[in-house]
């Protein structure tokens, strides 16, 4: 709880500038009205938002059907996400958007592409027809394992056009991780690319897919985007070049009229135990949630250039690179590569070059740039910026102040947005023209969102106090379940408190009702804003022939938020040396992906355990963060004494 102590010393408050307030989509008055409505009648508030922000083919009969923990929103309503993101910007009073840039894309090598709304519409229709020609039908799952190229957004929208739920797997995941996700979703088709660019060099994707699909019985075809032109193996009969299939495809494809609760996508995320969970999101509620929050929180105007730096493989990219911005008719920037390539000023160069006015990124990136030095942002004209956002983990007040001063030139409001893969869209955030901000606080729940802080017994904590973050009323973007696992859905999110969603985060509410998120309270690590289960890294480690047992914990890290530390007991015949460290890091990278690669591996004869056999993570966490890294990795740490000392109070 030391985190809270330091955060609470933060007392600076920033009022929105009057210049900003005057032009804001949601000013104080409007925000307060919506807050009031959201408090007294959340379904009425969301129904209003669904009418304002989403186009429907058939109106709903019932706003909310809530049989805890199962919610249905806009029951009986019919709509289509790709229709909302594309067609409606080409019609009637919006038809001037036809030639507005929908996506401004820049590749890492510096190549660029701009897709207008009508071009994007054409490409999406074509790819929807390609999917159909490959036998993909409404309800079939499509896996997207791609670099950050426009084809990824095109493929997503094409899936939504025909009602085929997509499952995007972040391009950094390994063949095994990809295979497991494909099998869990029983995807019929994978879209990939030969590769992509990162850190100045091409990386391979198709080779990983080839390996994964050796053991995925459901996959019938693999569509390959040509991006890097690196040599790949091509299996005739199964593999199809994107450009060849697209050349023959018709540009006409009517959007399917889908039920509001039709599955839109599955996205896998880490939990405390077992395999990753396939978080399921559906059509009408999700679209309402992301579009409404996007317009209100990012204050989008038709002449804005909006850039969210997240990879589309994570929920932030789904909701706030693609769906929210396009549904709002905005111009969204997509950048393929590493933030620091070819130089540490690449992002600032992009902001200047494209005139980015709204910028949304993660604290881990901000901290990296702080370390790289102010001269890089200062060497660029960032005056186009007018609003900044943060997401993924708590932003420490120092990073907030730097973001405000150096990037925002002290004139841009900052929206610190708390949400999760499961919530679909932003839940707690400042509204930039209406809410005073405090560095490090996500401020207050969005209207229509009933967030609270509970103690262990499920009582609301009173006054200036901390506890467990919960959501007491269903919201439109809420996950509808875990793919094929309703039992786990109930246990994970609804098993702690009655009819209340348990977010797994600790939080504190100050005397002004501001929320301060303290981070995960379970065994899930937040590494660079992404959740990684300790269990997954442990299973990867023990799948190595050298490892008898492993325990993984997070240690605070200045840049990434959390660094992964693994305690490993090697098998009897294995020598615990530096070579083994290298092998094991490589092994985890292969099993899960580089994102889960341990920063540090420490060897031990035995892991400290309670009498009931539970690993004493708290102890390991202390050791991981307290002690200096031993230069000589061959020293085995012996926890047996410590373990005995702790036995009595850990059971
Ligand atoms: C977890 C969700 C949703 C976007 C990316 C991560 C942490 C997220 C904040 C924030 C403090 C935050 C929480 C949350 N988190 N945003 N603004 N302040 N913590 O999605 O992988 O589902 O992780 O990220 O711990 O539970 P995710």
XYZ file of C-alpha atoms in Angstrom, residues 8-616:
609
model
C -1.793 10.925 -1.676
C 0.843 13.552 -1.149
C -0.157 14.817 -4.546
C -2.310 17.883 -4.086
C -1.819 19.844 -7.304
C -5.016 20.497 -9.217
C -5.322 21.635 -12.819
C -8.428 23.362 -14.050
C -9.369 23.089 -17.714
C -8.312 26.240 -19.605
C -11.250 28.415 -20.579
C -10.206 28.228 -24.248
C -10.639 24.501 -24.078
C -13.852 24.553 -22.066
C -15.532 26.929 -24.500
C -15.155 24.558 -27.431
C -15.508 21.260 -25.543
C -17.938 18.581 -26.735
C -18.892 18.064 -23.122
C -18.675 21.148 -20.936
C -19.290 21.250 -17.202
C -23.018 21.753 -17.526
C -23.543 18.906 -19.959
C -21.257 16.586 -18.017
C -23.097 17.289 -14.778
C -26.459 16.699 -16.416
C -25.261 13.388 -17.797
C -23.724 12.454 -14.459
C -27.014 13.076 -12.724
C -28.944 11.079 -15.303
C -26.347 8.305 -15.161
C -26.675 8.120 -11.391
C -30.452 8.073 -11.258
C -31.077 6.089 -14.423
C -28.007 4.567 -16.110
C -30.060 2.655 -18.694
C -31.786 5.845 -19.769
C -28.452 7.595 -20.099
C -26.992 4.798 -22.235
C -30.132 4.587 -24.356
C -29.717 8.295 -25.099
C -26.080 7.712 -26.038
C -26.981 4.747 -28.246
C -29.442 6.935 -30.124
C -27.060 9.876 -30.432
C -23.938 8.023 -31.431
C -24.900 4.801 -33.180
C -26.950 4.230 -36.341
C -29.406 1.360 -36.056
C -31.177 -0.638 -38.790
C -33.846 -1.702 -36.304
C -34.442 -0.003 -32.951
C -34.108 -2.041 -29.762
C -37.081 -3.271 -27.764
C -35.410 -3.316 -24.377
C -32.368 -1.286 -23.290
C -31.032 -3.745 -20.727
C -31.779 -7.315 -19.845
C -29.795 -8.016 -16.671
C -29.749 -11.504 -15.252
C -26.576 -11.312 -13.197
C -23.923 -11.892 -14.292
C -25.314 -11.961 -17.826
C -26.244 -8.658 -19.455
C -27.852 -7.976 -22.814
C -27.967 -4.427 -24.104
C -30.283 -2.957 -26.728
C -32.180 -6.218 -27.038
C -33.843 -6.646 -30.414
C -31.854 -3.812 -31.984
C -29.975 -4.424 -35.207
C -26.860 -2.649 -36.369
C -23.455 -3.231 -37.923
C -20.111 -1.924 -36.704
C -18.523 -1.515 -40.144
C -21.646 0.335 -41.306
C -21.204 2.742 -38.391
C -17.483 3.143 -39.039
C -17.767 3.585 -42.803
C -21.041 3.748 -44.748
C -22.704 6.364 -42.613
C -19.820 8.760 -43.266
C -20.454 8.516 -46.989
C -24.166 9.232 -46.871
C -26.464 12.231 -46.505
C -25.222 15.173 -44.496
C -21.969 13.396 -43.665
C -21.102 12.581 -47.254
C -18.417 15.286 -47.277
C -16.364 12.836 -45.195
C -15.952 10.626 -48.267
C -12.578 12.144 -48.999
C -11.568 12.788 -45.428
C -8.595 10.754 -44.194
C -9.876 7.868 -42.112
C -6.457 6.316 -41.535
C -3.094 8.025 -41.782
C -0.576 5.233 -41.686
C 3.160 5.393 -41.431
C 5.441 2.389 -41.686
C 8.581 2.177 -39.651
C 10.838 2.615 -42.719
C 9.003 5.901 -43.409
C 6.599 4.773 -46.144
C 3.123 6.227 -45.742
C -0.459 5.498 -46.786
C -3.577 7.552 -46.352
C -6.953 5.885 -46.700
C -9.963 8.127 -47.060
C -13.326 6.983 -45.755
C -14.479 5.977 -49.212
C -11.237 4.140 -49.987
C -11.385 2.330 -46.673
C -15.007 1.411 -47.368
C -14.035 -0.076 -50.725
C -11.169 -2.099 -49.282
C -13.343 -3.390 -46.458
C -16.100 -4.475 -48.861
C -13.524 -6.231 -51.004
C -11.990 -8.086 -48.111
C -15.419 -9.030 -46.765
C -16.008 -10.668 -50.146
C -12.649 -12.435 -49.924
C -13.653 -13.830 -46.542
C -16.960 -15.005 -47.958
C -15.236 -16.641 -50.916
C -13.090 -18.562 -48.429
C -16.214 -19.952 -46.822
C -16.281 -17.641 -43.798
C -19.857 -17.228 -42.627
C -21.644 -15.205 -40.006
C -20.496 -16.478 -36.610
C -17.259 -18.091 -37.867
C -14.133 -16.908 -36.067
C -11.262 -15.284 -37.925
C -7.845 -14.939 -36.357
C -5.761 -11.852 -37.204
C -2.030 -12.129 -36.535
C -0.636 -9.060 -38.200
C 1.763 -6.150 -37.993
C 0.409 -2.605 -37.593
C -0.580 -2.118 -41.220
C -3.831 -0.730 -42.652
C -4.793 -4.241 -43.741
C -5.308 -5.100 -40.082
C -7.996 -2.433 -39.703
C -9.456 -3.465 -43.066
C -9.641 -7.109 -41.966
C -11.299 -6.194 -38.650
C -13.942 -4.093 -40.350
C -14.498 -6.765 -43.005
C -15.143 -9.320 -40.252
C -17.661 -7.038 -38.579
C -19.323 -6.410 -41.935
C -20.268 -10.063 -42.322
C -20.645 -10.859 -38.631
C -17.565 -13.060 -38.310
C -16.035 -12.377 -34.876
C -12.318 -11.665 -35.020
C -9.692 -12.767 -32.577
C -6.613 -10.593 -32.869
C -3.417 -12.076 -31.539
C -0.668 -9.536 -30.905
C 2.176 -10.050 -33.392
C 4.693 -10.470 -30.573
C 3.167 -13.751 -29.412
C 4.914 -17.026 -30.197
C 3.704 -19.896 -32.374
C 2.540 -21.870 -29.352
C 0.595 -18.947 -27.926
C -0.970 -18.341 -31.339
C -1.853 -22.023 -31.741
C -3.586 -22.135 -28.340
C -5.633 -19.036 -29.115
C -6.627 -20.325 -32.545
C -7.690 -23.631 -31.046
C -9.638 -22.089 -28.203
C -11.604 -19.906 -30.614
C -11.710 -22.639 -33.298
C -10.896 -20.064 -35.933
C -11.487 -20.979 -39.544
C -9.063 -18.606 -41.199
C -5.946 -16.656 -40.239
C -4.901 -13.385 -41.759
C -1.231 -12.623 -41.405
C 1.642 -10.947 -43.279
C 5.021 -12.120 -44.418
C 6.322 -9.901 -41.627
C 6.519 -6.363 -40.346
C 9.128 -3.814 -39.308
C 10.472 -3.261 -35.810
C 13.694 -1.658 -34.603
C 14.840 -1.062 -38.143
C 14.564 -4.636 -39.339
C 11.899 -6.919 -40.732
C 10.549 -9.584 -38.402
C 8.735 -12.707 -39.566
C 5.089 -13.533 -38.965
C 4.203 -16.070 -41.634
C 6.804 -18.556 -40.373
C 5.208 -18.380 -36.930
C 1.769 -18.981 -38.411
C 3.092 -21.966 -40.387
C 4.331 -23.480 -37.172
C 1.140 -22.702 -35.243
C -1.242 -24.107 -37.838
C 0.516 -27.463 -37.868
C -1.728 -28.158 -34.893
C -4.903 -26.205 -35.505
C -7.504 -28.514 -37.074
C -10.066 -25.719 -37.537
C -7.918 -23.556 -39.863
C -8.833 -23.887 -43.531
C -6.980 -20.981 -45.083
C -4.235 -18.467 -44.426
C -4.354 -15.054 -46.087
C -0.958 -13.362 -46.369
C -0.366 -9.626 -46.728
C 2.855 -8.784 -48.514
C 4.622 -6.245 -46.326
C 8.357 -6.902 -46.102
C 8.797 -9.129 -49.181
C 10.948 -11.495 -47.130
C 11.006 -15.061 -48.432
C 8.227 -17.220 -47.017
C 6.999 -20.739 -47.498
C 3.763 -20.764 -49.394
C 1.440 -23.721 -49.239
C -0.775 -23.901 -52.306
C -4.331 -24.834 -51.471
C -4.127 -23.309 -48.008
C -2.291 -19.994 -48.438
C -3.650 -17.032 -50.364
C -1.937 -13.738 -51.142
C -4.012 -10.796 -49.927
C -3.272 -8.709 -53.033
C -4.187 -11.503 -55.429
C -7.487 -12.227 -53.708
C -8.303 -8.515 -53.440
C -7.607 -7.900 -57.122
C -10.543 -10.105 -58.025
C -12.933 -9.107 -55.263
C -16.030 -6.998 -55.805
C -16.217 -3.599 -54.089
C -19.835 -4.179 -53.168
C -20.845 -5.913 -49.992
C -23.923 -4.987 -47.984
C -23.334 -4.868 -44.217
C -25.062 -7.731 -42.382
C -27.909 -6.561 -40.156
C -26.668 -7.982 -36.907
C -28.304 -8.422 -33.600
C -27.032 -5.995 -30.954
C -25.731 -8.985 -29.009
C -24.027 -10.642 -31.979
C -20.402 -11.510 -31.043
C -18.039 -8.829 -32.351
C -14.681 -10.103 -31.205
C -12.765 -12.275 -28.798
C -9.582 -10.933 -27.251
C -7.368 -13.079 -25.058
C -6.035 -11.680 -21.818
C -4.154 -13.063 -18.853
C -5.684 -14.254 -15.643
C -4.242 -15.523 -12.392
C -4.563 -19.181 -13.270
C -4.728 -21.393 -16.313
C -4.895 -20.389 -19.931
C -5.548 -16.901 -21.196
C -9.201 -15.950 -21.130
C -11.049 -15.257 -24.374
C -12.876 -12.054 -23.497
C -16.037 -11.775 -25.567
C -17.453 -8.458 -26.743
C -20.648 -7.970 -28.705
C -21.935 -5.455 -31.216
C -24.380 -2.744 -30.136
C -23.343 -2.104 -26.541
C -19.632 -2.095 -27.283
C -20.095 0.300 -30.178
C -22.212 2.623 -28.036
C -19.665 2.585 -25.245
C -16.531 3.204 -27.322
C -18.113 5.839 -29.559
C -19.635 7.784 -26.677
C -16.485 7.764 -24.561
C -14.343 8.593 -27.574
C -16.361 11.704 -28.416
C -16.657 12.897 -24.832
C -13.209 12.101 -23.451
C -11.143 12.824 -26.554
C -13.318 15.810 -27.436
C -13.061 14.869 -31.099
C -13.781 17.467 -33.791
C -13.847 16.929 -37.517
C -10.534 18.703 -38.064
C -8.657 16.780 -35.371
C -5.825 14.388 -36.112
C -5.962 11.731 -33.437
C -3.172 9.323 -32.598
C -3.343 6.449 -30.146
C 0.020 4.700 -30.035
C -1.312 1.317 -28.868
C -0.876 -1.784 -30.972
C -4.200 -2.963 -32.373
C -3.412 -6.369 -30.856
C -4.439 -4.992 -27.447
C -7.877 -3.743 -26.393
C -6.760 -0.101 -26.532
C -6.051 -0.541 -30.227
C -9.409 -2.218 -30.863
C -11.450 0.437 -29.085
C -9.440 3.623 -29.568
C -7.337 3.151 -32.706
C -10.052 1.560 -34.828
C -13.668 1.345 -33.640
C -14.184 4.475 -31.524
C -12.383 6.887 -33.861
C -13.845 5.509 -37.093
C -17.376 5.361 -35.696
C -16.915 9.025 -34.802
C -15.692 9.862 -38.325
C -12.261 10.896 -37.041
C -8.830 10.750 -38.643
C -6.837 8.086 -36.838
C -3.068 7.747 -37.123
C -1.459 4.317 -37.177
C 2.282 3.846 -36.799
C 3.866 0.489 -37.492
C 7.121 0.424 -35.612
C 9.285 1.130 -32.623
C 8.946 4.533 -30.896
C 12.675 5.159 -31.051
C 13.518 4.210 -34.605
C 15.461 5.555 -36.434
C 16.009 8.036 -33.588
C 14.625 8.811 -30.133
C 12.443 11.551 -31.632
C 10.407 9.410 -34.035
C 7.093 9.946 -32.225
C 7.605 13.698 -31.935
C 8.525 13.763 -35.594
C 5.247 11.990 -36.398
C 3.245 14.482 -34.326
C 4.845 17.415 -36.115
C 4.618 15.836 -39.549
C 0.931 14.903 -39.394
C -0.180 17.746 -37.139
C -1.492 15.420 -34.453
C -3.876 17.277 -32.150
C -4.942 14.493 -29.763
C -2.377 12.032 -28.484
C -3.077 8.920 -26.382
C -0.268 6.796 -24.993
C 0.925 4.786 -21.990
C 2.933 5.737 -18.882
C 5.633 3.191 -19.731
C 6.325 5.064 -22.978
C 6.270 8.408 -21.202
C 8.863 7.176 -18.714
C 11.073 5.899 -21.535
C 10.986 9.313 -23.171
C 11.710 11.096 -19.904
C 14.876 9.045 -19.661
C 15.862 9.731 -23.268
C 15.921 13.466 -22.575
C 13.811 16.562 -23.219
C 15.907 17.618 -26.202
C 14.083 15.150 -28.472
C 10.527 16.433 -28.046
C 11.918 19.964 -27.811
C 13.498 19.659 -31.239
C 10.002 19.365 -32.775
C 7.047 21.673 -33.145
C 4.360 20.053 -31.012
C 2.042 23.048 -31.058
C -0.650 21.118 -32.945
C -1.375 19.128 -29.777
C -4.407 20.161 -27.755
C -5.258 17.106 -25.664
C -3.249 14.247 -24.143
C -4.325 10.860 -22.811
C -2.808 8.103 -20.713
C -3.771 4.450 -20.292
C -2.523 1.074 -19.165
C -1.271 1.577 -15.647
C -1.189 4.223 -12.968
C 0.697 7.267 -14.175
C 3.050 8.516 -11.517
C 2.704 12.250 -10.805
C 6.274 12.949 -12.002
C 5.527 11.393 -15.382
C 2.201 13.236 -15.502
C 3.933 16.572 -14.884
C 6.545 15.873 -17.544
C 3.831 14.901 -20.035
C 1.953 18.085 -19.174
C 5.007 20.336 -19.391
C 7.219 18.930 -22.118
C 4.691 17.323 -24.489
C 1.589 19.356 -23.710
C 3.387 22.709 -23.449
C 1.318 23.286 -20.258
C -1.743 24.007 -22.382
C -3.167 20.524 -23.037
C -5.528 18.824 -20.611
C -4.558 15.250 -19.727
C -7.148 12.491 -19.573
C -5.968 9.553 -17.469
C -8.285 6.747 -18.521
C -8.857 3.632 -16.428
C -10.384 0.592 -18.060
C -9.664 -3.029 -18.987
C -9.917 -5.570 -21.782
C -13.075 -6.727 -20.022
C -14.716 -3.311 -19.787
C -14.394 -2.745 -23.549
C -14.174 1.016 -23.167
C -13.077 3.722 -20.740
C -14.742 3.607 -17.316
C -13.005 6.179 -15.141
C -11.549 9.306 -16.686
C -11.508 13.017 -16.669
C -13.741 14.836 -19.163
C -11.281 17.411 -20.484
C -13.554 20.447 -20.651
C -15.347 19.742 -17.415
C -13.229 18.082 -14.756
C -10.268 19.430 -12.783
C -7.375 16.997 -12.930
C -4.909 15.874 -10.275
C -1.660 14.274 -11.467
C -1.927 10.525 -10.896
C -5.700 10.312 -10.531
C -8.077 9.004 -13.198
C -10.583 11.377 -11.522
C -14.209 10.169 -11.665
C -16.314 7.440 -13.250
C -17.797 8.248 -16.651
C -21.518 9.083 -16.514
C -23.592 5.905 -16.450
C -20.741 3.948 -14.857
C -21.288 2.950 -11.270
C -17.790 2.436 -9.897
C -17.197 2.023 -6.190
C -14.552 0.902 -3.724
C -15.367 -2.012 -1.432
C -13.743 -3.433 1.639
C -13.332 -7.187 2.038
C -16.900 -7.623 3.266
C -18.350 -5.796 0.307
C -19.126 -2.513 2.041
C -18.404 0.794 0.367
C -15.359 2.323 1.985
C -16.226 5.641 3.551
C -14.355 8.907 3.318
C -10.742 9.104 2.296
C -10.001 5.371 1.969
C -8.804 2.479 -0.177
C -10.025 -0.987 -1.122
C -11.120 -3.040 -4.114
C -12.384 -1.397 -7.259
C -15.833 -2.680 -8.285
C -18.573 -1.876 -10.775
C -22.091 -2.098 -9.420
C -24.184 -1.770 -12.537
C -23.682 -3.393 -15.958
C -22.413 -1.089 -18.731
C -22.803 -1.430 -22.501
C -19.187 -2.352 -23.314
C -19.058 -4.999 -20.602
C -17.606 -8.362 -21.546
C -20.403 -10.817 -22.210
C -18.392 -13.790 -21.079
C -15.221 -15.811 -21.400
C -15.275 -17.762 -24.631
C -16.516 -21.286 -23.912
C -16.136 -20.851 -20.163
C -19.158 -19.356 -18.364
C -18.058 -20.906 -15.071
C -14.745 -19.087 -15.108
C -16.544 -15.876 -16.102
C -18.758 -16.117 -13.024
C -15.954 -17.033 -10.662
C -13.404 -14.496 -11.862
C -15.527 -11.394 -12.021
C -18.719 -12.056 -10.107
C -17.651 -14.533 -7.443
C -16.229 -12.065 -4.933
C -19.236 -9.815 -4.344
C -22.916 -10.315 -5.052
C -24.069 -8.985 -8.482
C -20.987 -6.788 -8.566
C -18.089 -6.842 -11.025
C -14.711 -7.313 -9.383
C -12.021 -5.541 -11.411
C -8.970 -6.995 -9.660
C -7.494 -3.538 -9.034
C -6.889 -1.768 -5.782
C -8.076 1.827 -5.594
C -8.322 4.749 -3.252
C -10.929 7.495 -3.196
C -9.940 10.875 -1.840
C -12.100 13.377 -0.032
C -13.199 14.947 -3.320
C -14.408 11.604 -4.679
C -11.426 11.220 -7.009
C -10.283 7.684 -7.800
C -6.598 6.768 -7.524
C -5.924 3.371 -9.081
C -3.232 1.393 -7.287
C -2.771 -1.479 -9.712
C -3.493 -5.197 -9.736
C -4.133 -6.923 -6.460
C -3.748 -10.456 -7.817
C -0.879 -12.383 -9.337
C -1.186 -10.655 -12.657
C 1.746 -8.441 -13.608
C 1.328 -5.229 -15.539
C 4.351 -5.048 -17.842
C 4.455 -1.953 -20.048
C 0.715 -1.626 -19.650
C -0.050 -5.229 -20.566
C -1.296 -7.931 -18.332
C 0.794 -11.042 -18.041
C -0.164 -13.862 -15.720
C 2.607 -15.168 -13.477
C 1.116 -18.615 -14.090
C 1.699 -18.461 -17.816
C 5.356 -17.575 -17.443
C 5.731 -20.314 -14.835
C 4.157 -22.926 -17.110
C 6.443 -21.827 -19.908
C 9.478 -22.206 -17.659
C 8.566 -25.638 -16.343
C 7.969 -26.846 -19.876
C 11.746 -26.564 -20.339
C 13.579 -29.852 -19.758
C 16.002 -27.995 -17.464
C 13.449 -26.787 -14.963
C 11.965 -28.642 -12.034
C 9.952 -25.809 -10.587
C 9.484 -22.107 -11.116
C 7.846 -19.143 -9.449
C 7.419 -15.810 -11.136
C 6.808 -12.429 -9.555
C 6.818 -8.814 -10.624
C 9.283 -6.248 -9.361
C 8.699 -2.490 -9.735
C 10.587 -1.146 -12.729
C 11.141 2.487 -13.549
C 10.349 2.164 -17.240
C 8.085 -0.822 -17.782
C 6.192 -0.505 -14.510
C 6.878 -4.116 -13.674
C 9.847 -6.319 -14.489
C 9.411 -10.090 -14.558
C 11.588 -11.984 -12.100
C 11.673 -15.782 -12.203
C 12.863 -18.024 -9.384
C 13.819 -21.336 -10.868
C 14.900 -24.627 -9.393
C 16.772 -26.495 -12.077
C 16.582 -30.256 -12.510
C 19.259 -32.210 -10.650
C 21.497 -32.754 -13.645
C 21.362 -29.174 -14.907
C 24.048 -26.643 -14.070
C 22.554 -23.286 -13.083
C 24.800 -20.948 -15.036
C 24.575 -17.913 -17.300
C 24.065 -20.132 -20.312
C 20.970 -21.579 -18.661
C 19.678 -18.075 -17.955
C 19.995 -17.300 -21.648
C 18.347 -20.573 -22.650
C 15.404 -20.051 -20.317
C 14.790 -16.470 -21.430
C 14.841 -17.730 -24.991
C 12.488 -20.546 -24.054
C 9.880 -18.193 -22.552
C 10.146 -15.967 -25.618
C 9.444 -18.974 -27.793
C 6.570 -20.227 -25.658
C 4.745 -16.947 -25.042
C 6.572 -14.134 -26.792
C 9.163 -11.485 -26.032
C 6.715 -9.506 -23.903
C 6.842 -12.253 -21.251
C 10.634 -12.685 -21.308
C 11.898 -12.501 -17.717
C 14.188 -9.576 -16.957
C 15.907 -11.649 -14.324
C 16.235 -15.337 -13.573
C 17.428 -16.482 -10.159
C 18.184 -20.052 -9.237
C 17.173 -21.757 -6.034
C 17.269 -25.278 -4.615
C 13.768 -25.043 -3.322
C 10.979 -22.531 -3.543
C 9.600 -21.125 -0.323
C 6.211 -22.681 0.283
C 3.528 -22.717 2.887
C 2.617 -25.977 4.558
C -0.283 -26.294 2.183
C 2.167 -26.079 -0.704
C 1.375 -22.556 -1.895
C 4.350 -20.601 -3.124
C 4.977 -17.623 -0.886
